[in-house]
Every structure is written in C-alpha cells, then in structure tokens.
XYZ file of C-alpha atoms in Angstrom:
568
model
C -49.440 28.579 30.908
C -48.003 25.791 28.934
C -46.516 26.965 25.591
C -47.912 25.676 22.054
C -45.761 22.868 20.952
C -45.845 24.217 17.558
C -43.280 26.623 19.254
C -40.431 24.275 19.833
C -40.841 21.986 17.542
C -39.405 23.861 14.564
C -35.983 22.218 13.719
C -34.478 26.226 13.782
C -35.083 25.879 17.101
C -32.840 22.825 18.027
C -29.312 24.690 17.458
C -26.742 26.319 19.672
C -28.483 29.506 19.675
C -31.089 28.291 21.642
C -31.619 26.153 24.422
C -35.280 24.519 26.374
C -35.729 25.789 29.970
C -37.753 24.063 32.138
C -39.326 25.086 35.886
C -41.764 24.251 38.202
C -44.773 27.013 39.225
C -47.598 26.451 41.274
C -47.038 22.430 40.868
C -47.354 22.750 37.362
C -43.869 21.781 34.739
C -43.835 24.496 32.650
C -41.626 24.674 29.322
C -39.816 28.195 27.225
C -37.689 28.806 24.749
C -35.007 31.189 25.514
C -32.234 32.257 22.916
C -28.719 32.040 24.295
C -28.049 35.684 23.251
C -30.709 36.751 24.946
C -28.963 35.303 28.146
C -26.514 38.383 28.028
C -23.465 38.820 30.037
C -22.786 41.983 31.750
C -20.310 43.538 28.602
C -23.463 43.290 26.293
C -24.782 45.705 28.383
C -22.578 48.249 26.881
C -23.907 51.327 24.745
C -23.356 50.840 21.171
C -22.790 53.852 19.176
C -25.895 54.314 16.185
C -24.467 54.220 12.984
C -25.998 57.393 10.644
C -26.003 60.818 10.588
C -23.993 62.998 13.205
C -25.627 65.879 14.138
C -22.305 68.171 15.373
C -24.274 67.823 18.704
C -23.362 66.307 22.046
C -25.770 65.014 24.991
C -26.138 63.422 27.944
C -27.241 60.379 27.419
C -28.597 58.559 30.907
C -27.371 55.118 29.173
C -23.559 55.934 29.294
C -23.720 58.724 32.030
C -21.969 60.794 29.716
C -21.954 63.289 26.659
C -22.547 61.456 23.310
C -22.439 62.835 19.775
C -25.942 62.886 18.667
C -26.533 60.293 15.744
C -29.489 59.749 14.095
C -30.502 57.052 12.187
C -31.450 58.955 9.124
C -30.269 62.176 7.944
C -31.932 65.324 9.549
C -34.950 62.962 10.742
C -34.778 62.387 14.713
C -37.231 59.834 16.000
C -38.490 61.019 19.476
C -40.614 58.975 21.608
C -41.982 60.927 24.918
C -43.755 59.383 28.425
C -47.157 61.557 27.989
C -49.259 62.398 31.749
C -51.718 60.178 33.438
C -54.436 61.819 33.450
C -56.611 61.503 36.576
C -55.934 65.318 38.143
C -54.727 68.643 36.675
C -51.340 68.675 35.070
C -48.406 70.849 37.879
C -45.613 72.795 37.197
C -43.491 70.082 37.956
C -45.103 68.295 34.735
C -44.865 72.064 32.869
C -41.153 71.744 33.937
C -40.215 68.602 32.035
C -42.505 69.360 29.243
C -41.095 72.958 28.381
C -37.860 71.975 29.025
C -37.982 68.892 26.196
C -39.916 71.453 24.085
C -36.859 73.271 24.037
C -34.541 71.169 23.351
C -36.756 69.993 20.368
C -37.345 73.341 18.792
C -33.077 73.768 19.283
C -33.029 71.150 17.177
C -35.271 71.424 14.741
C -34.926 75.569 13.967
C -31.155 75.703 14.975
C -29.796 72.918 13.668
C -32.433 71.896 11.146
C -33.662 68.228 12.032
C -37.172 67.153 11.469
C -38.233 66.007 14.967
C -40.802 63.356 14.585
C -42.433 63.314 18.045
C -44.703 60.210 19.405
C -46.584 61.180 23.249
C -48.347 58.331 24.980
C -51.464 59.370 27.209
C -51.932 57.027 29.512
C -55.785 56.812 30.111
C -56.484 53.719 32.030
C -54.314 53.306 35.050
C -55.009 52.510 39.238
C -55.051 55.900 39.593
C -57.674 56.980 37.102
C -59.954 53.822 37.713
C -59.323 54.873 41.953
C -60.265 58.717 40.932
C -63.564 57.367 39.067
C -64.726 55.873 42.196
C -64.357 58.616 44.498
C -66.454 60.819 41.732
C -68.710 58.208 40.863
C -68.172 59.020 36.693
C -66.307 56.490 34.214
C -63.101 56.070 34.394
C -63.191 56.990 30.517
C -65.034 60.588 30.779
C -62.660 61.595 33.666
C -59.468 60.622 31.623
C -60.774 62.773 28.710
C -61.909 65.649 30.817
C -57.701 65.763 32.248
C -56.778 64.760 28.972
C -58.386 67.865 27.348
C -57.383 70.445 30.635
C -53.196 68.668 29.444
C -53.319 69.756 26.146
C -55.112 73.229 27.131
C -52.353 74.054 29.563
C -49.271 72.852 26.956
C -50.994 75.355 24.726
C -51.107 77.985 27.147
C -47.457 77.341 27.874
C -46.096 77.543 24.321
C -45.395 73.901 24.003
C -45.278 72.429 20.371
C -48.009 69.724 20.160
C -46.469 65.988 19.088
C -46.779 65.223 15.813
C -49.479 62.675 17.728
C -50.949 62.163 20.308
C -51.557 57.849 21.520
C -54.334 56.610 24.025
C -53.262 53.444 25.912
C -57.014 52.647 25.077
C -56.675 53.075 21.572
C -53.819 50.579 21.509
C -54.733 47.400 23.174
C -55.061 44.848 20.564
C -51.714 45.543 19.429
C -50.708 45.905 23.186
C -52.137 42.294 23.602
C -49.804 41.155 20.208
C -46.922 43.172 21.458
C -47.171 40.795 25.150
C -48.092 37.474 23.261
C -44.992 37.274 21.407
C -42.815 38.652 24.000
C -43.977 35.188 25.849
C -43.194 33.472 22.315
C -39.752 34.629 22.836
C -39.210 33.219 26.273
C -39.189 36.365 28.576
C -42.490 36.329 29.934
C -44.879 34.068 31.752
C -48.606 33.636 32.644
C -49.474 33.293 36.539
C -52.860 31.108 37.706
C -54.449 34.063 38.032
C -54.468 35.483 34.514
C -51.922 38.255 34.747
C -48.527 37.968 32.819
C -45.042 38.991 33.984
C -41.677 39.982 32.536
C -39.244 37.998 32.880
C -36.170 39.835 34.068
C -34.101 36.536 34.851
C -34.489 35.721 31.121
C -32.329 38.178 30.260
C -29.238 38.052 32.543
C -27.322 41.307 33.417
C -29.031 42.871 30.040
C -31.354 44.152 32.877
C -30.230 47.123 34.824
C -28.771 49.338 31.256
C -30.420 52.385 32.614
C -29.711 52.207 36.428
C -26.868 49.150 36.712
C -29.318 47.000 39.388
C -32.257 45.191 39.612
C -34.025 47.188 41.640
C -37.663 45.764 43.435
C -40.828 47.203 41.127
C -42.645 47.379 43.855
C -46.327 46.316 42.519
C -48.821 45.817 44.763
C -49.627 41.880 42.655
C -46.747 40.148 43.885
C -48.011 36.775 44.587
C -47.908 35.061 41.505
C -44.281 36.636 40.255
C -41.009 34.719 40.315
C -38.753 37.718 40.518
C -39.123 40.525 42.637
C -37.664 42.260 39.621
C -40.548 41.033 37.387
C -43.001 43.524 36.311
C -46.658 43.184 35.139
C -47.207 43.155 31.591
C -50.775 42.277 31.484
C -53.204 42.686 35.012
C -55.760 40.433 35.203
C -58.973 42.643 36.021
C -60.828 43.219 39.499
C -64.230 43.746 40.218
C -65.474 46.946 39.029
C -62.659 47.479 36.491
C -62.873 48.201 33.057
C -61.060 44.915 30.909
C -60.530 44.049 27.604
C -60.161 40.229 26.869
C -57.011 38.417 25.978
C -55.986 35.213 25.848
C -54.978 35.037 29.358
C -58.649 36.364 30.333
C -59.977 39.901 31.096
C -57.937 42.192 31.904
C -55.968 45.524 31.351
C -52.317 46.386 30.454
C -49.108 47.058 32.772
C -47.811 50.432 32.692
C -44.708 49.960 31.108
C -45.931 47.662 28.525
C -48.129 50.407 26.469
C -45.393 52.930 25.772
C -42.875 49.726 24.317
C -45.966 48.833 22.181
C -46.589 52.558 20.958
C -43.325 53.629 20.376
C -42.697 50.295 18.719
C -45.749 50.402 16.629
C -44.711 54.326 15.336
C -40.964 53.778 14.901
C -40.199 50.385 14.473
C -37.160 48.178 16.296
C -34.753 51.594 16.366
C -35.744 54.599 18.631
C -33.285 57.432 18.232
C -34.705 59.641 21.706
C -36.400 58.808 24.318
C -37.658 61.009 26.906
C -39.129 62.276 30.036
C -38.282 62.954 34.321
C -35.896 61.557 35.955
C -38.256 59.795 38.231
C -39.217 57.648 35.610
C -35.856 56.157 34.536
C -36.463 53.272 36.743
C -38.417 51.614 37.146
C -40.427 52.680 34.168
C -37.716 53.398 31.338
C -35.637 50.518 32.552
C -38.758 48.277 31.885
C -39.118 49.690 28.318
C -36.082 48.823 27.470
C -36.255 45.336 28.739
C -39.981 44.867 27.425
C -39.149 46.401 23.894
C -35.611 44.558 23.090
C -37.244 40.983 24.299
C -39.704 41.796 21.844
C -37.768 43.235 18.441
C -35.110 40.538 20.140
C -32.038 43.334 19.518
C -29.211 44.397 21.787
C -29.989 48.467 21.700
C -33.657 49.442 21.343
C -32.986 53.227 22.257
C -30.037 55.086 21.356
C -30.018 58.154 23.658
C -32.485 58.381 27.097
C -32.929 62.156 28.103
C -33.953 63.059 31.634
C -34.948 66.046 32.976
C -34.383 67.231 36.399
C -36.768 67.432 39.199
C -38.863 71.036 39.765
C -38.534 71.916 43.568
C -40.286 74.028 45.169
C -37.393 76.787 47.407
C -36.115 75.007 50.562
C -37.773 71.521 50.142
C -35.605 68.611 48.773
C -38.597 66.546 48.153
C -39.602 66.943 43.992
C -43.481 68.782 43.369
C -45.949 66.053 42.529
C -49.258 65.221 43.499
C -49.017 62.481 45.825
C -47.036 64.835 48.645
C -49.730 67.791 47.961
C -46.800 70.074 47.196
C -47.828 71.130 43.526
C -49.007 74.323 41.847
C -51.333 73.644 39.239
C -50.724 75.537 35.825
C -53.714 77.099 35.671
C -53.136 78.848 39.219
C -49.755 79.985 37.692
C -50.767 81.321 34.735
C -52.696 83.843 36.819
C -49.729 85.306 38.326
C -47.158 84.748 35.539
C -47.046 84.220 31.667
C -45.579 81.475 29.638
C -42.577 83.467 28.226
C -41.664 83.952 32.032
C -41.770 80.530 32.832
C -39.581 79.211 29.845
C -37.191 81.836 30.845
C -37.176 80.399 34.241
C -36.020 76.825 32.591
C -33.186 78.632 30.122
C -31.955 79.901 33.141
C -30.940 76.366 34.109
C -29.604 73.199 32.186
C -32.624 70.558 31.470
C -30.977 67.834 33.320
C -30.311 69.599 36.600
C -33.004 70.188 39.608
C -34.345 73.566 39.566
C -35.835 75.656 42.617
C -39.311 77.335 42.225
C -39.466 80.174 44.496
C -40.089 84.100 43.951
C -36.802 84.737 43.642
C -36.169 82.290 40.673
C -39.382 83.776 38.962
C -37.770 87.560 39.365
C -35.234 86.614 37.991
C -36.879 84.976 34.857
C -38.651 88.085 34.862
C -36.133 90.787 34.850
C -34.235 89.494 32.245
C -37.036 89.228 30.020
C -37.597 92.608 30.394
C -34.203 93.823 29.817
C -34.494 91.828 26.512
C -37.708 93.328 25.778
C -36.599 97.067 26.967
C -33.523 96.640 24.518
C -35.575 95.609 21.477
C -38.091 98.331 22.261
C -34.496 100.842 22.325
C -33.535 99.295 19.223
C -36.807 99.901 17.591
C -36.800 103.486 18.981
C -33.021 103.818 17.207
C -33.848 102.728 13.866
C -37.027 104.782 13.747
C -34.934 107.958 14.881
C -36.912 108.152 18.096
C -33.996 107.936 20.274
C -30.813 110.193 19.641
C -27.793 108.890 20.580
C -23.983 110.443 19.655
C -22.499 108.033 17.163
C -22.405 104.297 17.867
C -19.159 102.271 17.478
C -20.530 99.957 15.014
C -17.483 97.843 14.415
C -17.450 96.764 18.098
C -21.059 95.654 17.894
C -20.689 93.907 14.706
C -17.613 91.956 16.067
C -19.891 91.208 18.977
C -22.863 90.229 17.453
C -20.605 87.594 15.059
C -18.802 86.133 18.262
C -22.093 85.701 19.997
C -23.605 83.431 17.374
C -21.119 81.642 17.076
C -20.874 81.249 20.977
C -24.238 80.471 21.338
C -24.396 77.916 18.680
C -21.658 76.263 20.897
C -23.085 76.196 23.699
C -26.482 74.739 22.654
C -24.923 71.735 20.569
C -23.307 70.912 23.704
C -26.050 69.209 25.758
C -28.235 72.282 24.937
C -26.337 74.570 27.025
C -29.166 77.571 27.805
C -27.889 79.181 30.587
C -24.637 79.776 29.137
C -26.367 80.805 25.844
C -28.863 83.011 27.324
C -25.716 85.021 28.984
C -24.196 85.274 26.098
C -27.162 87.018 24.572
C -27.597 89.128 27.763
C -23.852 90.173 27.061
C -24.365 91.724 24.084
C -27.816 93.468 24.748
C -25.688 95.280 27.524
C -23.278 96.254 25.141
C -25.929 97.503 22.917
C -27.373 99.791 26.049
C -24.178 100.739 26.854
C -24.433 102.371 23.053
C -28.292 103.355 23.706
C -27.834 106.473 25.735
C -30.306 109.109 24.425
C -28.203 112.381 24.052
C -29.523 115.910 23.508
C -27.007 117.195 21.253
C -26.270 114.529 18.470
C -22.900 115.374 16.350
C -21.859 112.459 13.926
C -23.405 109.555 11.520
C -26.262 107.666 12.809
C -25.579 103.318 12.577
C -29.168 101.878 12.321
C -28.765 98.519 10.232
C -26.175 97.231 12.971
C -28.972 97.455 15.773
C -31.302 95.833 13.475
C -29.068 92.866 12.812
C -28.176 92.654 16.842
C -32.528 93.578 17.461
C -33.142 90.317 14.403
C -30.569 88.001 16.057
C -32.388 88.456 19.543
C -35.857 87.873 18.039
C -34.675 85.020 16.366
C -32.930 82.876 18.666
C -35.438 83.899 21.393
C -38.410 82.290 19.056
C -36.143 79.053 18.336
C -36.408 79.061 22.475
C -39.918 79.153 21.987
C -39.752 82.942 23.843
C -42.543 85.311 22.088
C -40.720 88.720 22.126
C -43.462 90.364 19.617
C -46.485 88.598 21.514
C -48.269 87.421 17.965
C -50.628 85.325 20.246
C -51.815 88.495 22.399
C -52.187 90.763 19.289
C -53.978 88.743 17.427
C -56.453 87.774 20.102
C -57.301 91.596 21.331
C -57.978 91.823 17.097
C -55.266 94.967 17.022
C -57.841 97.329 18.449
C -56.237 98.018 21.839
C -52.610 98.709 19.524
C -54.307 101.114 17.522
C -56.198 102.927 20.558
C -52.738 103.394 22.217
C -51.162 104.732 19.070
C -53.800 107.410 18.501
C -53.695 108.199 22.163
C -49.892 108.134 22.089
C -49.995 110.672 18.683
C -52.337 112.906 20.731
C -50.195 113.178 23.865
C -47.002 113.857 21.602
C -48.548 116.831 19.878
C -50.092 118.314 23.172
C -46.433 117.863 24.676
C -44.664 119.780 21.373
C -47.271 122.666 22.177
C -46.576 122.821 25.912
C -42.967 122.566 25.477
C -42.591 125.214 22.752
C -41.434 128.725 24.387
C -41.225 132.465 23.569
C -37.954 134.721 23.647
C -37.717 137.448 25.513
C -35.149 139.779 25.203
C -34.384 142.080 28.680
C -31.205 144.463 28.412
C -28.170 143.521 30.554
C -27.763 146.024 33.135
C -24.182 146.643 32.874
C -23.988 146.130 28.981
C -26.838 147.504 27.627
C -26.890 144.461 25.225
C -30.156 141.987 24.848
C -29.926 138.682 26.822
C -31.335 135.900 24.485
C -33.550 133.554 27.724
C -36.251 130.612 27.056
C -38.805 130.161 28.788
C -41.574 127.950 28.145
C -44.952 129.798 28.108
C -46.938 130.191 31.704
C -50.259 129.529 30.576
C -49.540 125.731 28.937
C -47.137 124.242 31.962
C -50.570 122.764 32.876
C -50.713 121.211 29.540
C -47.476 119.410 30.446
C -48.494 118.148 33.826
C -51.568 116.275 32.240
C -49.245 114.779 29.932
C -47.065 113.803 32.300
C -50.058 112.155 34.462
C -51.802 110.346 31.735
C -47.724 108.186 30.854
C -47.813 108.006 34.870
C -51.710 106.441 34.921
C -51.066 104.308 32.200
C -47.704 102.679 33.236
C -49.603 100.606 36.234
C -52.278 100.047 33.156
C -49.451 98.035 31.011
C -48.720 100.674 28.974
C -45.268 102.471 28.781
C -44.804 105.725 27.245
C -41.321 107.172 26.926
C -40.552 110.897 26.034
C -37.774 111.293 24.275
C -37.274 115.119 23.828
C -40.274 115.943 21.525
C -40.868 112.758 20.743
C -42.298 109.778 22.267
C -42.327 106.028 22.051
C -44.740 103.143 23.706
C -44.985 99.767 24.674
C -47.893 97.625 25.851
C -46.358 95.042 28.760
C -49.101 92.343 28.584
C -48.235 90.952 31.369
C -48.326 93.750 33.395
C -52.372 94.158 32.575
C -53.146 91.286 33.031
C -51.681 90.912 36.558
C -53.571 93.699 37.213
C-alpha cells in the first residue's frame, strides 16, 4: 500500500529525526517514514528504571532477568495488564496455575502492602482456534466463545480468584484495534501485503526487537507469503472463506493475536503500563510482540515497566508443560471433584510463582496436610480461649517474641519477589510452637494465657485470607444457610451431656484387710458404660461424615472438614 502523501509532506517531517525509506514489494516502489530513534541501537534496549513511587518491594522482572524495586507510576495505584484465555475448550489446571498464582501476588499487594491494583484481562474470543472449534460443532464461532467464556469465569470463581476490575472482548474492541494498526503504519513500522493482511515491521526497529528474549526469533505463522521478515508478525489477517470479518481499510478481515492486547491495554492505561503479566510460554513470541506493537505505536522507548511470568504446571515425571494441544490437561472442573480451592492455592504457596511446579499426589498431600495442621491449630486455639482445652501454663513471652519475629519475617519474605514458600514456613514455625504449648493436661496448676493465642490464632487468619486461603469457609457457611452448623451443635450439646452422665461414678468404700481403714475407689457406674460406647460410636460415624468431635475430659469440641464431605 502506498502511503498518503499528506504524510510526508509536512515540513516536521524533513529534519534529522527522520529520514524517507524506500523498497521494492511485489514490483511495486513503495515509500515510509521511519524516525531515526526509532532505528534503535542495541544499548536502547536497556531497562529504564520508572520514575514514582517505590513500593519497598523487589521482583523479577523478565526484562532485566533480575530483581527490581517495584515502582509505580503513581502512589499506591499499580496498573496491571493480564493475557486473559482463548476460549474455544474448558480452562486446565495449567491455566488455574498461572491464574491463582498472579491472584496472589495481587492480593499481597494490595492487602499487605496496601496498593490499589487496577487490573485489565483480555478475552480473546475470535482466534484460529475458536473459528476451527465452530466448524467441527457446526455453532458460531461467537456462541461457542461465550459458552467457554462463561465455564472461565465460573471456574476462577470456584477457585477463589479475584475477578479484574474488567473484563475486554477482542470483539468488543476492533474499531479501535483497526485505529491502533492504522497509525502504527503512519509511523513507519508496518506494511500492507497484496493480499489485504498487514505486518509488523520488526526491521523498522533495529535491535529494539528482542527486549524480552535478546533474538529475533521466527513467529512461525502459518501466512508467510506476503511478509518481508520472518520476524514479522500479523497485525491484521485478511479473512478466508467462512470466517467471520470486520472491514478495514485494507479489506475484510480480523485482527492478529498480539495486536488486540497492545490496543486494550493501551486503550485502559495509556502509553505507561506498570505490570504486565501471564505464562512463561507467552513471553515470546506473544509479549515480545506487545512490546514491539505498543512502543511503535505510543512511539516511546519503555512501554512496560516490569513483565511477570509464571512458571509452567507439570504434571509428576513429564517435562513437557499441561496444555491442551498434547492432551495432558486436567480440567478444573474434574479437580474440583477431588480437591477444594484452598488446597490448590496451598499447592502454589508451596512454590515461588516463577518456578515450574509438579502436579502429582504427592504435591497435593502435601498442600493438604499443611492446611490441616493450620486448620487443627486454629481449631486448638479456639478450644484454648474458650477453656475447652486445659493446658499447664503457657510461656507467653516466648510466643509473643515469636509471633513479632514472624511478621516481620514474613513481610520480608513476600516483598522480596513474593517469597511464599519461605513465608508459609515461617507461619508453619510458629503454629508448631503454639502445639508444642497446646498439650491438653488433666491436672492444670497455674494462670491460663488466652489473648496471646488469639493474637498468634488472628495473625494466621489474617495473612492466610491476604493469600486468598479461606480458613473460616464464609463461602460454605453461607451457602448450607447455617443449618447444618446448628444441627451439629445441638447434636454435639447432646452427646456432651450423655458423656458427663456416663462418666460420672459412685464411691465405694470396702475396709482394707490389714488396716481396718476405708479405701476411697472410683468406679464409673455398670449400668451407663453402654451410654459411653454410643458416644464414642456416633464421634467415630461422624468423623468419615466430615465432622470431628474431640473430647476433652468432660467437655467436647467440633469441627465440620468440608472437604472431607464432600469427597465423600
């Protein structure tokens, strides 16, 4: 395509700054304007620190390969821009992976350390895949993107994770996709082929392209006829037969892949993006082509300040990542069934965001026994406070020391590169320390220390919720309306009386032989030891059932383990 002349004829144009390049395509001379700083040399490539708001944290930002302090553009306001699914087929753990991880991360940073995360997620709903799928089932390539569109947001619910402040269709956006392309070409880094697709220039921009991955790797689209570059990528596709289009002024067609999340990002958030997110897979070429696409555009040297990647979900034993097109992939609706979202995000804290993590049995008991021990010490706790549980008197100073270095520990460790592992094993330290001080004892001599296990049983809650981890299960109560609670507690009440009944004895007082005097015996009367056995086997029927009863001497205490009845 020939450009307008009214494009380089203005006189700004005529100056150092820029300079007229000329080639030859298809037979036909073909004239752009290029700036001479967008021709970059390889040391513009370098990161450039934001200038704002530090944020006392650190992370690893895939742009410098390194730790970065955290800077924000404005103060306590992150901008965070997110690579939503493509939604053709049910969302997999692998995609649950990424997605809970980055929800953590966000809710770190927005209930630890007290920035408002503004968060933008693309849904990509016209793609080859989706328009392939709506072929093979014969339905519109729109109704089947909205049907896995609907199932994504069903399963992030289902897994705890925070909604985006919005959610963008690609089909939503495509007039301002088709302004975002048309003066990327009236820049000079894109071009028109015959056939009525356009493609990035990557040449146009010298050694500017590579920041992510340091090469110009091959795209790899199948529409490679028409493109000067191996390197170039497809902005606009010029449409088949039997594909949806919209028109543009290169003819009907669709967008690129990359192109929609540069325009959507750029249309929420402007020329400065402080986080961008999403796998690891997509750093290149996808990310990479962002970065190009959306700095050719805004014409600026640093588009994105900080690119997060999370690490590939594998599944035990297999090096190859869980996705769809190697039919390796557990659907989140299938794991749901055998596990519950607090589970799962345990199963991430356990590891750091960026590294691969293994899915196997193994890595799920694990997730799963230490979010019992952190629910069996908050039920202990509770039990304490309520003088349920006797214990001989606590060394309180200890635990308050403890308690103050663990904060401060785990604050550490999170605002560098959102360090869960070690943070979660902090807080696993000191609920063992807290057991270690929650041994029921018969005979209790000594002051009693309640308000330090309430501090140590608030701290848990609370950094567990900023984790996104449900210790109280609000969501569960709430939708069995309280009645199954208040069945257990009346049953519970009932059992403990019946118990205090059987367990109460009668004296009686037989003369030592040799001494004449009374012996003073206990023994717990004959005709209610049946009484005690039915107690015992209604807290042994109901354990399998999900709910946990606990004698503690006359008393007793309970628990309902969801998770456990729902398994079952």
């Amino acid at each position: 395509m020939r450009l307008p002349l009214a494009l380089i004829t203005n006189a700004s144009l005529r100056n150092s700054s820029f300079r007229i390049r000329h080639w030859i395509h298809n037979g036909v001379t073909k004239t752009s304007v290029l700036s001479s700083r967008n021709i970059c040399s390889k040391a513009e490539r370098k990161w450039i620190k934001p200038v704002g708001f530090d944020t006392g944290v650190k992370t690893y930002n895939s742009l410098t390969k390194q730790k970065e302090p955290l800077v924000l553009a404005q103060e306590k306001i992150a901008t965070w821009y997110s690579c939503g699914p493509t939604v053709y087929d049910h969302a997999h753990l692998g995609h649950a992976c990424s997605y809970v991880r980055f929800d953590i991360l966000q809710r770190i940073l927005s209930r630890l350390f007290e920035i408002n995360v503004i968060h933008v997620m693309v849904i990509t709903d016209i793609d080859d895949k989706i328009i392939q799928r709506s072929l093979e089932q014969n339905i519109s390539p729109t109704v089947l993107a909205r049907m896995y569109e609907e199932e994504f947001k069903r399963d992030m619910q289902a897994l705890q994770v925070l909604p985006p402040a919005v959610y963008m269709r690609v089909t939503d956006n495509i007039p301002q996709i088709v302004a975002f392309i048309e003066r990327i070409i009236g820049n000079g880094h894109a071009y028109v082929t015959s056939q009525g697709s356009v493609y990035f220039d990557t040449q146009s921009i010298g050694n500017r392209y590579g920041k992510l991955v340091n090469l110009g790797g091959i795209d790899g689209e199948v529409e490679a006829r028409d493109k000067r570059d191996p390197r170039d990528f497809a902005l606009w596709k010029a449409s088949k037969p039997h594909e949806p289009y919209w028109k543009s002024p290169w003819g009907q067609g669709r967008p690129g892949w990359h192109i929609e999340c540069s325009t959507i990002a750029s249309s929420v958030f402007g020329s400065q993006l402080d986080i961008h997110s999403g796998g690891i897979d997509l750093a290149f070429p996808h990310h990479e082509n962002e970065i190009a696409q959306s700095e050719a555009y805004h014409q600026c040297e640093q588009w994105g300040n900080y690119f997060l990647h999370s690490g590939h979900l594998h599944l035990k034993g297999s090096v190859e990542k869980m996705s769809k097109s190697l039919k390796n992939f557990i659907t989140i609706k299938d794991f749901l069934e055998s596990y519950t979202a607090n589970e799962f995000r345990l199963f991430c804290l356990l590891t750091r965001y960026r590294s691969a993590i293994d899915y196997s049995d193994a890595s799920m008991n694990e997730a799963q026994s230490t979010l019992s021990t952190i629910s069996a010490f908050c039920h202990n706790a509770q039990a304490y406070m309520q003088g349920h549980l006797q214990c001989q008197p606590i060394e309180e100073g200890i635990l308050w020391e403890r308690l103050s270095a663990t904060q401060s520990i785990v604050r550490k460790a999170l605002a560098d590169d959102f360090d869960t592992p070690k943070a979660v094993d902090t807080i696993m330290s000191l609920i063992h320390h807290g057991n270690c001080q929650l041994q029921p004892a018969t005979k209790v001599v000594g002051p009693r220390s309640p308000a330090v296990f309430g501090a140590i049983l608030s701290y848990v809650r609370e950094i567990m919720a900023v984790f996104g981890v449900d210790l109280l299960d609000r969501k569960e109560v709430h939708d069995s309306s309280g009645v199954l609670n208040n069945v257990v507690e009346e049953l519970v009440h009932f059992r403990s009386e019946v118990r205090k009944l059987a367990l109460s004895v009668e004296y009686q007082a037989p003369q030592d032989l040799q001494t004449g005097s009374e012996i003073q015996k206990r023994h717990p009367q004959l005709d209610r030891v049946p009484l005690l056995k039915a107690c015992d086997a209604l807290r042994n029927n109901l354990a399998p059932l999900g709910v946990h009863i606990k004698d503690r001497g006359t008393n007793s205490t309970w628990e309902i383990r969801r998770e456990e009845t729902r398994k079952n």
